[in-house]
Amino acid sequence: MPLTIKQKLLLTKMLLGAILMVPLGMLITGFFTDNLGANPVEKMTHVTGDWALRILLISLAVTPMQRLFKWRKIILYRRLLGLLAFFYALLHFSVYLIFDQELNFADTLTDIKKRPYILLGTIALGLMIPLALTSTDRMIRRLGAKKWKKIHKSVYLVCLLAITHYWWLVKADISLPAFYLLIFSSLMVLRLNATRKSHKDAPAKTPPQ
Amino acid sequence: MLIKIRDHCAATEQEITPKELYLNRREIIAGASSAAIGIGTAAITMPFEAPEARAAKATKIFESVTRNSAFDVKEKLTPEKDVTSYNNFYEFGTDKEDPKRLSAGFHTKPWKLIIEGECDKPASIELDDFIKPQKLEERIYRLRCVEAWSMVIPWIGFPLADVIKAAKPNSKAKYVAFTTLQNQEQMPGQKHPILDWPYREGLRLDEALHPLTFLAVGLYGEVLPNQNGAPLRLVVPWKYGFKSIKSIVKISFTSTQPKTTWNMMAPEEYGFYSNVNPKVDHPRWTQARERRIGELFKRDTLMFNGYEQVASLYQGMDLKKDY
């Protein structure tokens, strides 16, 4: 029996989800088999943070790719990507909370206030919460496409904060955060170009009063 | 009592003895004899091995090196595999796992060491000749990295003070400056201008003369692995790890405070002194606690990394200002 379009979509989504769970799976097996190197906590922090940022960047690439490759259906995977990025960011924060702060919330608050890069990371995570909460079909309908879009524009800020958070904590070798910033800026340029073009193509609006 | 089995490939005692076992035994021997003689140092010998076999392996493993129990921290040693696979040595890459991989072909022979500057006995000497007259000893030191992790390492080497005294610094000498090898071919990390190569470090003369300040040529009973700063590195246990410069080619006596690499890179983050101090945070992270490699949770960082005996060097100084 051939699969319906809906079933196919579900299957590919599950596949994508499974692939992006591989880093987590490797961390978990590595943790229990003592294979995370000399400093497992640092490894967990780095891997979860890296993947949160990478998946976030992939999710931001969806719309430009849709335009560039005329790949309409790719948009159907954007929500999953966004949620996975949030999931990894949450894991990243949890590692910090559990192993660095030992769940001492008062200390954590002091630390967040005192360290700019941790503050930026925390703000980025905080800004992702409303995006995750309003990601359901029901919320999109309730808010209306226009309002929903407006809320979800903050994802650009989240990404920029995340890159800055990373940039700020490295000691000397900024090549990786710089690489992420380059990707982010390229995606932004692609977006702006597309917006400008669509404005040009759009019929003239009524002049402002 | 170990039962010795000689098999067809004639493995020597040390090769077939697991490192842990061999170290345990060394500790027992060290403890027993130091108690018996009642002095700070104790001879550690490998009682089962013929002297010829020892000589044959002299370049690989340090034999009959004494552990100086006056400098034993009595804490669990960090496993050798962690000490030799988790390294900050940007000359061989910025990831912790890079140095082990990228330093595999590093040539430490021949190696010329230059001693120069404000001293009466400058020298340009082949490293083997430099090390030969030194009285090697083993010391177990804590190592506290500025990144808030730490290890406990059994080093083999000799006090820097011995070298300084032999060089006879003159009255103008106030500081000792150290330089790492610069060689892009051999140190691929130097192809990238991440730091201002060559790596440079320095100590005030009295810090350099302190009995704790050590020049290491080995660890865990073996010749210093490349990733740990072969063939000659500094170990200053009360300062953050980056002060303990690796792969030294030059030691010079200066009248003014020498430029040091991390201080040049970010002076507000890395001071010239860089003493371990739980009360003075790095601008971007706390130094109050540290993660001992091998442990999941953090522990409190100790003032001067637990080496309170150096406090007198800094009397009258504001360590918040002179961090």
Coordinates of C-alpha atoms in Angstrom, one line a residue, chain A residues 31 34 36-44 98-100 102 111 114-118 167-173, chain B residues 82 86 88 90 94 96-97 146-147 149 194-195 262 265 270 281-286 289 291 293-294 296-298:
Chain A
F31 CA 28.7 9.2 29.6
D34 CA 33.3 6.7 30.3
L36 CA 33.7 11.5 26.9
G37 CA 37.4 12.2 27.5
A38 CA 39.0 13.7 30.6
N39 CA 36.4 16.3 31.2
P40 CA 32.9 14.8 30.5
V41 CA 31.0 17.8 31.8
E42 CA 32.9 20.2 29.6
K43 CA 32.2 17.8 26.6
M44 CA 28.5 17.7 27.4
I98 CA 23.3 20.5 37.5
F99 CA 27.1 20.0 37.2
D100 CA 28.4 23.6 37.4
E102 CA 24.8 21.8 41.6
D111 CA 26.4 33.7 38.4
K114 CA 27.8 38.5 37.2
R115 CA 28.9 36.8 33.9
P116 CA 27.8 38.6 30.7
Y117 CA 28.2 35.6 28.5
I118 CA 26.1 33.4 30.7
W167 CA 32.2 34.3 21.1
W168 CA 32.5 35.9 24.5
L169 CA 33.5 32.7 26.3
V170 CA 36.4 31.5 24.1
K171 CA 39.9 32.4 25.3
A172 CA 41.7 33.1 22.0
D173 CA 40.6 31.0 19.1
Chain B
D82 CA 43.8 12.1 31.2
Y86 CA 43.6 16.7 27.8
N88 CA 46.1 23.2 26.5
Y90 CA 48.0 26.0 21.5
T94 CA 43.3 24.8 20.5
K96 CA 42.1 19.8 24.3
E97 CA 42.5 16.6 22.3
V146 CA 42.8 29.2 34.6
E147 CA 39.8 27.5 32.9
W149 CA 39.8 22.5 36.0
I194 CA 45.9 33.0 17.7
L195 CA 48.6 34.1 20.1
W262 CA 48.4 35.8 27.7
M265 CA 46.7 39.0 24.6
Y270 CA 45.6 37.5 32.7
D281 CA 37.6 36.0 39.5
H282 CA 38.5 35.9 35.9
P283 CA 36.4 38.7 34.4
R284 CA 34.3 36.2 32.5
W285 CA 34.1 33.3 35.0
T286 CA 34.5 32.4 38.6
R289 CA 35.7 26.6 42.4
R291 CA 36.6 20.7 38.5
I293 CA 39.6 16.0 36.2
G294 CA 37.9 12.7 37.0
L296 CA 31.8 15.4 38.0
F297 CA 31.1 18.1 40.5
K298 CA 33.3 21.1 41.4

